[in-house]
mmCIF file of C-alpha atoms in Angstrom:
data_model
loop_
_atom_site.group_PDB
_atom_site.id
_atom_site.type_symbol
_atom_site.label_atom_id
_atom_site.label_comp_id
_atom_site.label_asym_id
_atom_site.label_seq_id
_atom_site.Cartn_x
_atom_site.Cartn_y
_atom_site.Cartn_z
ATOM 1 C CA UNK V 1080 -17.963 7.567 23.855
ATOM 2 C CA UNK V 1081 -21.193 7.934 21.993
ATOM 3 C CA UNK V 1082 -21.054 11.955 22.082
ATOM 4 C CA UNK V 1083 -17.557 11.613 20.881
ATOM 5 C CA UNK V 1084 -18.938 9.712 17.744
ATOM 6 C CA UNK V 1085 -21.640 11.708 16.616
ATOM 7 C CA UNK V 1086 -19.076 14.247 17.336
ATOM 8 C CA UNK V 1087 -17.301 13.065 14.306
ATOM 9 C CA UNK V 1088 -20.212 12.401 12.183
ATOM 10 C CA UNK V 1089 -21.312 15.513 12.585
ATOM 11 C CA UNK V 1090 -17.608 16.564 11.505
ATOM 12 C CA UNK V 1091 -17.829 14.201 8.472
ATOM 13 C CA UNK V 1092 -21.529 15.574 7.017
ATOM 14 C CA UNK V 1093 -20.368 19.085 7.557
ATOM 15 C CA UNK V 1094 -16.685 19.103 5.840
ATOM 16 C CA UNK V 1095 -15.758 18.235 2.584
ATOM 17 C CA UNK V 1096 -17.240 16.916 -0.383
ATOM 18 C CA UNK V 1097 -16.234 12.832 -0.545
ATOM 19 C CA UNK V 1098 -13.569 11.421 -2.522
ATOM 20 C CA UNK V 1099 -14.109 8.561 -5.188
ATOM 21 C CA UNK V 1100 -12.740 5.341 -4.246
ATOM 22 C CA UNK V 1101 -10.286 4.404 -7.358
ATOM 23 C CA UNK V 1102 -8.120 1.259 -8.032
ATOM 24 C CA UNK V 1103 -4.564 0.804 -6.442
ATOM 25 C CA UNK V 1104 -1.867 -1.557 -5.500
ATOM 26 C CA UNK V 1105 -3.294 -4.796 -5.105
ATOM 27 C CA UNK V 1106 -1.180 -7.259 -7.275
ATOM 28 C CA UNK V 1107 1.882 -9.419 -6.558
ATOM 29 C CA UNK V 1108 4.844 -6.786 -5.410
ATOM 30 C CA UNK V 1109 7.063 -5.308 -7.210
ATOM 31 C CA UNK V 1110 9.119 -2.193 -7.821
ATOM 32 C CA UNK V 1111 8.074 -1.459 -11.261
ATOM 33 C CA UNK V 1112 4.762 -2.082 -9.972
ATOM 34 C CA UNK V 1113 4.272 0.165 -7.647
ATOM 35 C CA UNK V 1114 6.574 2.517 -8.850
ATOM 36 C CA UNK V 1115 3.967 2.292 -11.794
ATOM 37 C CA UNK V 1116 1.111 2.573 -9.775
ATOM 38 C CA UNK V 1117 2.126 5.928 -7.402
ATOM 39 C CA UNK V 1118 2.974 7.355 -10.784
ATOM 40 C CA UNK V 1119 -0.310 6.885 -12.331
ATOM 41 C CA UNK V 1120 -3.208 7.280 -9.354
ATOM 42 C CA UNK V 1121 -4.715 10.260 -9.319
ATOM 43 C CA UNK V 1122 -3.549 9.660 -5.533
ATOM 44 C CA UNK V 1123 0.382 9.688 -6.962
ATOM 45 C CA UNK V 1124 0.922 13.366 -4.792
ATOM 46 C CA UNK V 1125 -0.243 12.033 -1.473
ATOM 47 C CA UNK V 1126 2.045 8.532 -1.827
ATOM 48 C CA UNK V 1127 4.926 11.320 -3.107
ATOM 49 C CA UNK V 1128 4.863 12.530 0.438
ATOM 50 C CA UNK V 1129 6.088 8.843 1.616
ATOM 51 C CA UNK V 1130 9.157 8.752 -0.551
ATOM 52 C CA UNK V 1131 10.219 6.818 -3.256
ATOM 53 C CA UNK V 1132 8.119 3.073 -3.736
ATOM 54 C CA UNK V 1133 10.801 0.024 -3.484
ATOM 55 C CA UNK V 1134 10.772 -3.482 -2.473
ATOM 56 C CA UNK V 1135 13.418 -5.524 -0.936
ATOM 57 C CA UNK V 1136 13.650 -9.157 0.080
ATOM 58 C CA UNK V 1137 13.865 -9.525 3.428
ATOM 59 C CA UNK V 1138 13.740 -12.827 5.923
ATOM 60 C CA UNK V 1139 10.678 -14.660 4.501
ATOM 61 C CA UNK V 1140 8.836 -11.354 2.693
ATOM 62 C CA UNK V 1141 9.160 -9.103 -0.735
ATOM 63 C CA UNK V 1142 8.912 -5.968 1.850
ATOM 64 C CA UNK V 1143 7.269 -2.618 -0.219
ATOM 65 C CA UNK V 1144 8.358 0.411 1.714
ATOM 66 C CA UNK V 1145 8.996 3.562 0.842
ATOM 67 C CA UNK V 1146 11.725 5.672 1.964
ATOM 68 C CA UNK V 1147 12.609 9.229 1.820
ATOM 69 C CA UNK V 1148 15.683 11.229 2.795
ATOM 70 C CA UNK V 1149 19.272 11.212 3.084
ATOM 71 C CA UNK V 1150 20.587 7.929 2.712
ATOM 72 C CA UNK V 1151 23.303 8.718 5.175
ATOM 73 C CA UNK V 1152 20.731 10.553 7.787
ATOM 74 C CA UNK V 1153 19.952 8.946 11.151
ATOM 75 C CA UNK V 1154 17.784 5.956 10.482
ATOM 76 C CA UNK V 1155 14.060 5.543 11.391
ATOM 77 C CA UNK V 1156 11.588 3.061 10.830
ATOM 78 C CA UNK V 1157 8.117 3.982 10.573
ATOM 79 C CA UNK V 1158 6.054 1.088 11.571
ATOM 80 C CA UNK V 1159 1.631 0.595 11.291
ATOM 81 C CA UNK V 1160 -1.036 -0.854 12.743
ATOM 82 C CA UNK V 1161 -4.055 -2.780 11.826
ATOM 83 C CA UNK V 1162 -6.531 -2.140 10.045
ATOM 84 C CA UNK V 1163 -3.968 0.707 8.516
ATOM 85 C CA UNK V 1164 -1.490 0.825 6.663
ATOM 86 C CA UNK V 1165 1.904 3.229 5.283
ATOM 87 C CA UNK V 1166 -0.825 6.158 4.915
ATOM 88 C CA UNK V 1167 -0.651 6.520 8.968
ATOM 89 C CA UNK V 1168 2.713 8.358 8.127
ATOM 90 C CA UNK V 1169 2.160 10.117 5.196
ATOM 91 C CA UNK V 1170 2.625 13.836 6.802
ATOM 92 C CA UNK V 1171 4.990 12.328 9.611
ATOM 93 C CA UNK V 1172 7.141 11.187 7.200
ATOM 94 C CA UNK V 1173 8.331 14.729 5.036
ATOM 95 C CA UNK V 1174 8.884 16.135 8.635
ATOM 96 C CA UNK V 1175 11.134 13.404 9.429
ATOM 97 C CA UNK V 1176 13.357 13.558 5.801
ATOM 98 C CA UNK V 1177 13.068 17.523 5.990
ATOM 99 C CA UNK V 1178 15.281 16.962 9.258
ATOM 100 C CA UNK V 1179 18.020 15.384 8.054
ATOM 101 C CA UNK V 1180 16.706 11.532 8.653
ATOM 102 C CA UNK V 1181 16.589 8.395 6.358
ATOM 103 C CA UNK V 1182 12.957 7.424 6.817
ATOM 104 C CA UNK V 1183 11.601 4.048 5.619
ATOM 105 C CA UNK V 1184 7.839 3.080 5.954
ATOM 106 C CA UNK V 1185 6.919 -0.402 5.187
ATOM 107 C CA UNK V 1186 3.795 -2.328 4.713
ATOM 108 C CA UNK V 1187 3.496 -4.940 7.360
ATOM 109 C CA UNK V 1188 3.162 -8.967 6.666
ATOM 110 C CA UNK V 1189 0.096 -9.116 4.635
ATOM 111 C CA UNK V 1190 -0.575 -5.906 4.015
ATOM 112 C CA UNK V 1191 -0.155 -3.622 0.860
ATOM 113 C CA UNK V 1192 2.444 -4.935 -2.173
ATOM 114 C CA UNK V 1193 4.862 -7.084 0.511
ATOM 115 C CA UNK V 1194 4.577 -10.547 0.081
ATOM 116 C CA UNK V 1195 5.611 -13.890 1.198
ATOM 117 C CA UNK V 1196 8.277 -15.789 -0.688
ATOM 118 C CA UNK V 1197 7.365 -19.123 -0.369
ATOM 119 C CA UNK V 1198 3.750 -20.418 -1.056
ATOM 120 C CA UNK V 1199 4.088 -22.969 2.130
ATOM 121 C CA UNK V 1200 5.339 -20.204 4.439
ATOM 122 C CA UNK V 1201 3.104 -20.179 7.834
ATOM 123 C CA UNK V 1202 1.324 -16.809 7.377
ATOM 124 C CA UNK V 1203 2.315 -16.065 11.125
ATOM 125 C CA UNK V 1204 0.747 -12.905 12.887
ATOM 126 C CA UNK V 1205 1.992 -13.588 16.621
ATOM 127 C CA UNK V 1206 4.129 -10.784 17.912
ATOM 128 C CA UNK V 1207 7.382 -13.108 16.872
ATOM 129 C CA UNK V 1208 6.808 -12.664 13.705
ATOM 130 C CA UNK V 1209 6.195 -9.215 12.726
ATOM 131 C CA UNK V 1210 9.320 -8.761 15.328
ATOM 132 C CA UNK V 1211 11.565 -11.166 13.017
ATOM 133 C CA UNK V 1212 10.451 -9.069 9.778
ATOM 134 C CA UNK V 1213 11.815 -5.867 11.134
ATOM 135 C CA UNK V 1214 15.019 -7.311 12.068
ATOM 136 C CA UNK V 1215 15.236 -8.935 8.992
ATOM 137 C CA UNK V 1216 14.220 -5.279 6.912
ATOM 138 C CA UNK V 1217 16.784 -3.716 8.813
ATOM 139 C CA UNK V 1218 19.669 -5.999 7.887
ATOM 140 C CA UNK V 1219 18.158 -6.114 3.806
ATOM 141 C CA UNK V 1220 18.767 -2.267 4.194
ATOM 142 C CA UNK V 1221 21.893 -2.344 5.641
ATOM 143 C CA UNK V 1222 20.813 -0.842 8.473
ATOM 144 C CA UNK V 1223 22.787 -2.045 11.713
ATOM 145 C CA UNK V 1224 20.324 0.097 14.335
ATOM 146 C CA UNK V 1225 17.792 2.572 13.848
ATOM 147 C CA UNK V 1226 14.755 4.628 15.707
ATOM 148 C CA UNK V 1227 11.654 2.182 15.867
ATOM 149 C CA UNK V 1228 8.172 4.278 16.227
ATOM 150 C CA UNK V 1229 4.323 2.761 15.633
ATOM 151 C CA UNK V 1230 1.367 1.831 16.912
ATOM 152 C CA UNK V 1231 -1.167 -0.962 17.523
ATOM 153 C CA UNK V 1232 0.853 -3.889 15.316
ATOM 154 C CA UNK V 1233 3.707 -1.693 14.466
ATOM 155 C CA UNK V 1234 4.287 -0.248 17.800
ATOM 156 C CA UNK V 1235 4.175 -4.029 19.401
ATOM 157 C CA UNK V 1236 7.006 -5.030 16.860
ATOM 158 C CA UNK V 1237 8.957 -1.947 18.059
ATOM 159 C CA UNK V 1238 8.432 -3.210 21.102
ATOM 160 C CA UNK V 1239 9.641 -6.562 21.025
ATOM 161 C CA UNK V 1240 13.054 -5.177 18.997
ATOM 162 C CA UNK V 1241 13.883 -3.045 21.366
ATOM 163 C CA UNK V 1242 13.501 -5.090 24.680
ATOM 164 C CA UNK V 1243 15.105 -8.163 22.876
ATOM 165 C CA UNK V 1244 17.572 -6.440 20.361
ATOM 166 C CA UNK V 1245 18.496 -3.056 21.823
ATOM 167 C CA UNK V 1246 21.979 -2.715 19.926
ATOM 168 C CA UNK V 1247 19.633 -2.309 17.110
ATOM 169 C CA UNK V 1248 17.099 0.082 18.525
ATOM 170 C CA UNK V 1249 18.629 3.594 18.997
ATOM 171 C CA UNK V 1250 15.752 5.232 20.631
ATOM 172 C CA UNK V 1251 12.025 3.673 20.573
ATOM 173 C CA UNK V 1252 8.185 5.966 20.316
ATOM 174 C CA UNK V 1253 4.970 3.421 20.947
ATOM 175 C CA UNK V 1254 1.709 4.431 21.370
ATOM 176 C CA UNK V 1255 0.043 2.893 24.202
ATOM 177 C CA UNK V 1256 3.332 2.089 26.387
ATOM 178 C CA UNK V 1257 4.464 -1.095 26.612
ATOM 179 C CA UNK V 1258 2.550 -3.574 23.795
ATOM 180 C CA UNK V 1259 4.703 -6.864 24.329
ATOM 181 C CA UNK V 1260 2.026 -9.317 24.813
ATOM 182 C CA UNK V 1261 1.489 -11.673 28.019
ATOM 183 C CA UNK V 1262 0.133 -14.433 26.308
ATOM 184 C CA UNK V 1263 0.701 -16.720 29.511
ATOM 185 C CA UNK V 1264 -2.524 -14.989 31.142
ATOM 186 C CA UNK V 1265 -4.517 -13.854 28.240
ATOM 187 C CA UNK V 1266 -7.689 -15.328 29.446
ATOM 188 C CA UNK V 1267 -7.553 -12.960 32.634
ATOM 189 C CA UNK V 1268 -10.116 -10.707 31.642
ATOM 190 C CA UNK V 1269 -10.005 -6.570 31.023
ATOM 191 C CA UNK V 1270 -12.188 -4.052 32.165
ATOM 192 C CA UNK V 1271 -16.166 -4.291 30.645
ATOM 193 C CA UNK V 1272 -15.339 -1.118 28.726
ATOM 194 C CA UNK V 1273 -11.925 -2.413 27.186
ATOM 195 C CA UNK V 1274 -14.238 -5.778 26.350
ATOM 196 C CA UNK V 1275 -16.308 -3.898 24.782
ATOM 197 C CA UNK V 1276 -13.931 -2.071 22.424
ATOM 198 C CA UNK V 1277 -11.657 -5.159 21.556
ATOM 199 C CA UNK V 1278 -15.491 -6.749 19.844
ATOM 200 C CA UNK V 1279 -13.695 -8.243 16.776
ATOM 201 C CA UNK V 1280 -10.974 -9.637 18.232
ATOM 202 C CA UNK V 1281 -13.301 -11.998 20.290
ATOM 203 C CA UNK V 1282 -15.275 -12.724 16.694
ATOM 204 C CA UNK V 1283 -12.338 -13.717 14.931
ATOM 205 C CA UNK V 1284 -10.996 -16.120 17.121
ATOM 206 C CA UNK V 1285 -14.687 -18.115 15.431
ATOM 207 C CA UNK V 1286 -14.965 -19.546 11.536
ATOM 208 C CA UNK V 1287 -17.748 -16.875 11.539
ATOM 209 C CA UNK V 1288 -15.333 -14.324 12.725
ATOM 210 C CA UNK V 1289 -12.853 -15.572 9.510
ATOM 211 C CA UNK V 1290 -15.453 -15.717 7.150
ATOM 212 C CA UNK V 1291 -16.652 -12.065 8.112
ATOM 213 C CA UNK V 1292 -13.394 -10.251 8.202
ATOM 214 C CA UNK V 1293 -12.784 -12.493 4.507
ATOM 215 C CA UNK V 1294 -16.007 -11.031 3.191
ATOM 216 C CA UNK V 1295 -16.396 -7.848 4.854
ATOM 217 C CA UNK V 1296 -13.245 -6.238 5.743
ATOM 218 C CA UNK V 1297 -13.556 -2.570 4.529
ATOM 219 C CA UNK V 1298 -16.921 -2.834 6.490
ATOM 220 C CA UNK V 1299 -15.370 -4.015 9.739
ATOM 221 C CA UNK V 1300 -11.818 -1.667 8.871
ATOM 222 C CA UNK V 1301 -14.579 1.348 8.234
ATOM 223 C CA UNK V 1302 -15.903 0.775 11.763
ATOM 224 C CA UNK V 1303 -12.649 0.532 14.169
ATOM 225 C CA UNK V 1304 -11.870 3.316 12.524
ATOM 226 C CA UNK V 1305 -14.543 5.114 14.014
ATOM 227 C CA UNK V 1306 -14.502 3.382 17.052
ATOM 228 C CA UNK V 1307 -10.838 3.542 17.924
ATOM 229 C CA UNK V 1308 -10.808 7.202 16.841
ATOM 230 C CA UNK V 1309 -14.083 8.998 16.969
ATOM 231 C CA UNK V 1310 -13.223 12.445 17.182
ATOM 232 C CA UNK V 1311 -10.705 11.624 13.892
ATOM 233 C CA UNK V 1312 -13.238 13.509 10.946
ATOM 234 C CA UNK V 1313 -11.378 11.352 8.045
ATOM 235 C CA UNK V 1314 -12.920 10.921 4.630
ATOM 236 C CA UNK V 1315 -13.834 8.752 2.001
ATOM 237 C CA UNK V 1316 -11.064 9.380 0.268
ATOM 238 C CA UNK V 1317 -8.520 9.094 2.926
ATOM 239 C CA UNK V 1318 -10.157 5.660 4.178
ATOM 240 C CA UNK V 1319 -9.980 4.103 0.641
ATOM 241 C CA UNK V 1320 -6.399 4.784 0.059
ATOM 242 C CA UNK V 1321 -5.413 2.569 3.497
ATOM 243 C CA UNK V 1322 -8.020 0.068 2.742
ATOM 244 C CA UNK V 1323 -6.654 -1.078 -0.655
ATOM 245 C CA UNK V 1324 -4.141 -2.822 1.625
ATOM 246 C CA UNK V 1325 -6.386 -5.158 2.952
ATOM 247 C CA UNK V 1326 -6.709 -6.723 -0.337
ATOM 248 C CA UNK V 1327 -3.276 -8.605 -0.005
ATOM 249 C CA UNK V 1328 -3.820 -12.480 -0.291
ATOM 250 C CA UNK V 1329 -2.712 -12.923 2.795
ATOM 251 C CA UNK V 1330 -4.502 -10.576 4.995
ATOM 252 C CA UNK V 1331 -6.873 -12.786 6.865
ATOM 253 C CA UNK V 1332 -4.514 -15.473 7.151
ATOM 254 C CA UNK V 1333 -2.235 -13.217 9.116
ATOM 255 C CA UNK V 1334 -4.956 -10.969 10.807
ATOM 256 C CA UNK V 1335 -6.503 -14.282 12.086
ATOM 257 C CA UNK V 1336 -3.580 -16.115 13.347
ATOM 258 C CA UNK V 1337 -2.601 -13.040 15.149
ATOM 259 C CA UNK V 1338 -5.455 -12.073 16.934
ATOM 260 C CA UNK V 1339 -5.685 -15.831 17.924
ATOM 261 C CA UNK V 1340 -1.888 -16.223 19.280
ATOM 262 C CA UNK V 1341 -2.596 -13.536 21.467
ATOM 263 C CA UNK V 1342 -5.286 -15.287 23.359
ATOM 264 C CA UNK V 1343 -3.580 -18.227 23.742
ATOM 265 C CA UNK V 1344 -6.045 -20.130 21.096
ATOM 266 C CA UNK V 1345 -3.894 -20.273 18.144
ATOM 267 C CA UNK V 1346 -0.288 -22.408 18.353
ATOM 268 C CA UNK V 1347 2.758 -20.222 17.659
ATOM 269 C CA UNK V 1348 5.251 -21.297 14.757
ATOM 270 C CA UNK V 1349 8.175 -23.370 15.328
ATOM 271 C CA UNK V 1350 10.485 -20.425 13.868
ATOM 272 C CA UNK V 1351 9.264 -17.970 16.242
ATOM 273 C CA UNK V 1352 9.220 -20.495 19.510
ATOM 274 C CA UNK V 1353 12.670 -19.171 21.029
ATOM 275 C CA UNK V 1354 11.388 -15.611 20.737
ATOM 276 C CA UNK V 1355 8.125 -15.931 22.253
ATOM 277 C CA UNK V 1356 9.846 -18.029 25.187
ATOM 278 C CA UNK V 1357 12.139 -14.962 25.496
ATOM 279 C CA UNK V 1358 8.555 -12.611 25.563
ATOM 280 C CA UNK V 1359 7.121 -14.706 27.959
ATOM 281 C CA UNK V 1360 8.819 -13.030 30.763
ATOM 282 C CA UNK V 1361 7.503 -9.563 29.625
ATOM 283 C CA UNK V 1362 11.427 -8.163 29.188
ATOM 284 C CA UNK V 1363 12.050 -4.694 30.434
ATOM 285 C CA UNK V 1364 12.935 -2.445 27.563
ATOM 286 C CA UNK V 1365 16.106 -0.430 28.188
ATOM 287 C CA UNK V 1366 16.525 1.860 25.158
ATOM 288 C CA UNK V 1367 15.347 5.473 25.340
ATOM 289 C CA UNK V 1368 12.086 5.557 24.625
ATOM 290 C CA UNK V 1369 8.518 8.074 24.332
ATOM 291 C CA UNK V 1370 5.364 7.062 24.833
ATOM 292 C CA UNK V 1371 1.731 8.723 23.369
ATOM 293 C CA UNK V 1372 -1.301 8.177 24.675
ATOM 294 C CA UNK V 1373 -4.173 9.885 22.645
ATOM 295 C CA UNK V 1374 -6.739 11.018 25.269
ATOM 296 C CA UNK V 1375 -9.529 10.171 22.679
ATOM 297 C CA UNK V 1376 -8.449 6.216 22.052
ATOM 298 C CA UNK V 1377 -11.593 4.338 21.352
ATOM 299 C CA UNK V 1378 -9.141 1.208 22.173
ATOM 300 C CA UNK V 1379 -6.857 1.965 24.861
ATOM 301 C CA UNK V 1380 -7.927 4.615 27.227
ATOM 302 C CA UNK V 1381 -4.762 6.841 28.033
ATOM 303 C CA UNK V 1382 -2.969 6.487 31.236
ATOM 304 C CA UNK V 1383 -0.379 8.472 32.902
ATOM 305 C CA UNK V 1384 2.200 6.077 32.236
ATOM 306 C CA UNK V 1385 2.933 4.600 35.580
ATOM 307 C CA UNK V 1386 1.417 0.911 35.168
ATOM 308 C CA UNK V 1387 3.975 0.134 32.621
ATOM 309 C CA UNK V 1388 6.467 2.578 33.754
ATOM 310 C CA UNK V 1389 8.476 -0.436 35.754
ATOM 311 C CA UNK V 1390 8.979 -1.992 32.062
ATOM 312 C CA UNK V 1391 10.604 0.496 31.241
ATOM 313 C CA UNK V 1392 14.373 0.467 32.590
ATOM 314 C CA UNK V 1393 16.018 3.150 30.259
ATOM 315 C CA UNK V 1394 14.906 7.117 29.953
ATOM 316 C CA UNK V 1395 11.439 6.981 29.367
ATOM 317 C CA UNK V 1396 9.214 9.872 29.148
ATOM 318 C CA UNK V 1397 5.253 9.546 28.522
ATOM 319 C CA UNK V 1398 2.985 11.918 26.396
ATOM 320 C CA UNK V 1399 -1.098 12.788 26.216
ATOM 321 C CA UNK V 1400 -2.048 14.090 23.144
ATOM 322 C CA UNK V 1401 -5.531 15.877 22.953
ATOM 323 C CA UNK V 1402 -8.243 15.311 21.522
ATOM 324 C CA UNK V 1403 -6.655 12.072 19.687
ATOM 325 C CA UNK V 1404 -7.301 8.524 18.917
ATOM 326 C CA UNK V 1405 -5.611 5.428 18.181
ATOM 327 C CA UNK V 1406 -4.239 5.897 14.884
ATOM 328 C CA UNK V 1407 -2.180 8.587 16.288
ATOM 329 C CA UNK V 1408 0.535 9.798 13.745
ATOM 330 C CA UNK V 1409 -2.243 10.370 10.984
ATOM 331 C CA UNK V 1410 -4.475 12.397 13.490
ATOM 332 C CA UNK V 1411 -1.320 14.184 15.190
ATOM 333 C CA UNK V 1412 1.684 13.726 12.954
ATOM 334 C CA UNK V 1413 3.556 16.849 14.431
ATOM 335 C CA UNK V 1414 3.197 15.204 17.721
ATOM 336 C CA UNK V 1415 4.402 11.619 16.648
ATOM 337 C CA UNK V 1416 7.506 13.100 14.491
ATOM 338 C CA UNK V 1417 8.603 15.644 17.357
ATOM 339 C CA UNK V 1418 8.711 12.383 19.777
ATOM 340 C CA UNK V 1419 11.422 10.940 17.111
ATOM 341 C CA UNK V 1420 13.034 13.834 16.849
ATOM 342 C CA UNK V 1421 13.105 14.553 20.002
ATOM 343 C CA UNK V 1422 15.221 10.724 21.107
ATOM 344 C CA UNK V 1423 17.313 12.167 17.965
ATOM 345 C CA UNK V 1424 18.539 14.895 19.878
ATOM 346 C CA UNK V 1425 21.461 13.420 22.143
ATOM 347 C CA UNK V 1426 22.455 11.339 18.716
ATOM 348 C CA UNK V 1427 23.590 15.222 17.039
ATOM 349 C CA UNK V 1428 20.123 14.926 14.780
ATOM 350 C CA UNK V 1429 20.166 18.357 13.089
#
């Protein structure tokens, strides 16, 4: 682990000269907004990449997405983690619309431009939640199924979809197998080494924890970025332009709650309570699916598949990708778009 990360910063030092971190999108949301904003940044080309800006009221959010392609293409949803944000996709994305497919990338609950509706709104993290906004994107967009691919946050919302919904899942790519979270025994404890790299979600379930991740969150973003992907040489630049997402209002609301649920020291919401029952029984998921492992996860160390492989009832096949870390479809984006493609296939994707 350690020779992978000075690996890196020896990577960083020696490449290219750093960018200058410049303002971005971190008012309410809003089309003209944002539209505004990707047309003005000096960072306008790389969000250009990720479509057109838009926002759309779905469930209890103002979603901001973006969306590129045919509007009539085979549907995919592009779904991040935390601490990341629509950037993850920003090369997977133009592969995905140059093949014929309607891709839409939107910022997760508390992340980016989306917002909440109502000002007394729960700012819910737990797995229901982030599940229930997908669904609810989906039907906004008129979107009766569609591929569901992420990671970390995203990937465990993909997840959940497709194991509880699969008439609206056509075909499913996570990273890091199965993420559907068994809260019922989340004080069983993981391997030292898997302690070890899961540090802040042990300090946020404290005040301290809250008030750090409030005060400091580009510092403690900055370093599970390293962590979960040390042989990832990313800049200045390219870290800036995710972390202006952390400045929604709501982040550490939703950050906090979430990393709390999942260790069974935060209550779930009443609105989510019929879901999570469902989840509690850790439902196989029967939609055609790929998994990724990056053999360079700072997180979760890549497998060969076969723990989770019994949760997985459909056609399942499982991937290592080299020399890669957790935020996989930034470090590897050929990789993560051929594994969409590649469910698109029996479907007569071009």
């Amino acid at each position: 682990m350690h020779e992978h990360i000075d690996k890196r910063r020896r990577a960083i030092i020696g490449g290219a000269a750093k960018g200058v971190a410049l303002g971005g999108i971190t008012a309410a949301a809003g089309h003209s907004l944002i539209a505004r904003a990707a047309a003005t940044s000096p960072r306008a080309m790389l969000r250009a990449e990720l479509g057109q800006a838009r926002t759309i009221r779905a469930g209890q959010l103002d979603v901001a997405y973006f969306e590129s392609g045919p509007r009539d293409g085979n549907p995919v949803l592009l779904l991040h983690g935390f601490p990341y944000d629509v950037h993850s996709y920003q090369e997977v994305a133009p592969i995905l619309a140059s093949r014929g497919c309607r891709v839409v990338v939107p910022y997760l609950r508390g992340h980016g431009a989306t917002r909440f509706i109502d000002a007394n709104e729960p700012r819910a993290g737990q797995q229901g939640a982030i599940r229930a906004d997908v669904m609810d994107l989906m039907d906004a967009l008129g979107m009766p199924s569609a591929v569901l691919a992420g990671y970390d946050w995203g990937g465990r919302a993909a997840c959940v979809a497709a194991a509880l919904w699969p008439h609206r899942c056509r075909g499913l790519v996570s990273v890091n197998s199965y993420l559907i979270q068994d809260i019922a025994h989340s004080e069983r404890p993981a391997p030292a080494r898997i302690e070890w790299g899961l540090w802040y979600q042990h300090y946020f379930q404290s005040e301290r924890g809250r008030a750090g991740l409030a005060a400091n969150r580009r510092e403690i973003a900055r370093i599970l970025w390293e962590n979960n992907s040390p042989t990832w040489a990313f800049d200045d630049a390219t870290f800036e332009r995710s972390a202006e997402a952390f400045d929604n209002p709501d982040f550490v609301d939703v950050v906090i709650h979430s990393y709390r649920h999942r260790m069974g020291l935060a209550d779930g919401f009443a609105r989510y309570r019929e879901v999570e029952r469902r989840l509690a029984s850790l439902p196989p998921i029967t939609v055609p699916a790929i998994t990724l492992d990056g053999d360079a996860d700072g997180v979760v160390p890549a497998t060969d598949g076969k723990s989770s492989a019994a949760l997985f009832a459909g056609r399942r096949t499982h991937r290592i990708i080299q020399d890669v870390g957790h935020n996989l479809p930034q470090e590897a984006p050929r990789a993560f778009a051929d594994a969409v493609l590649d469910l698109l296939v029996p479907t007569g994707s071009p």
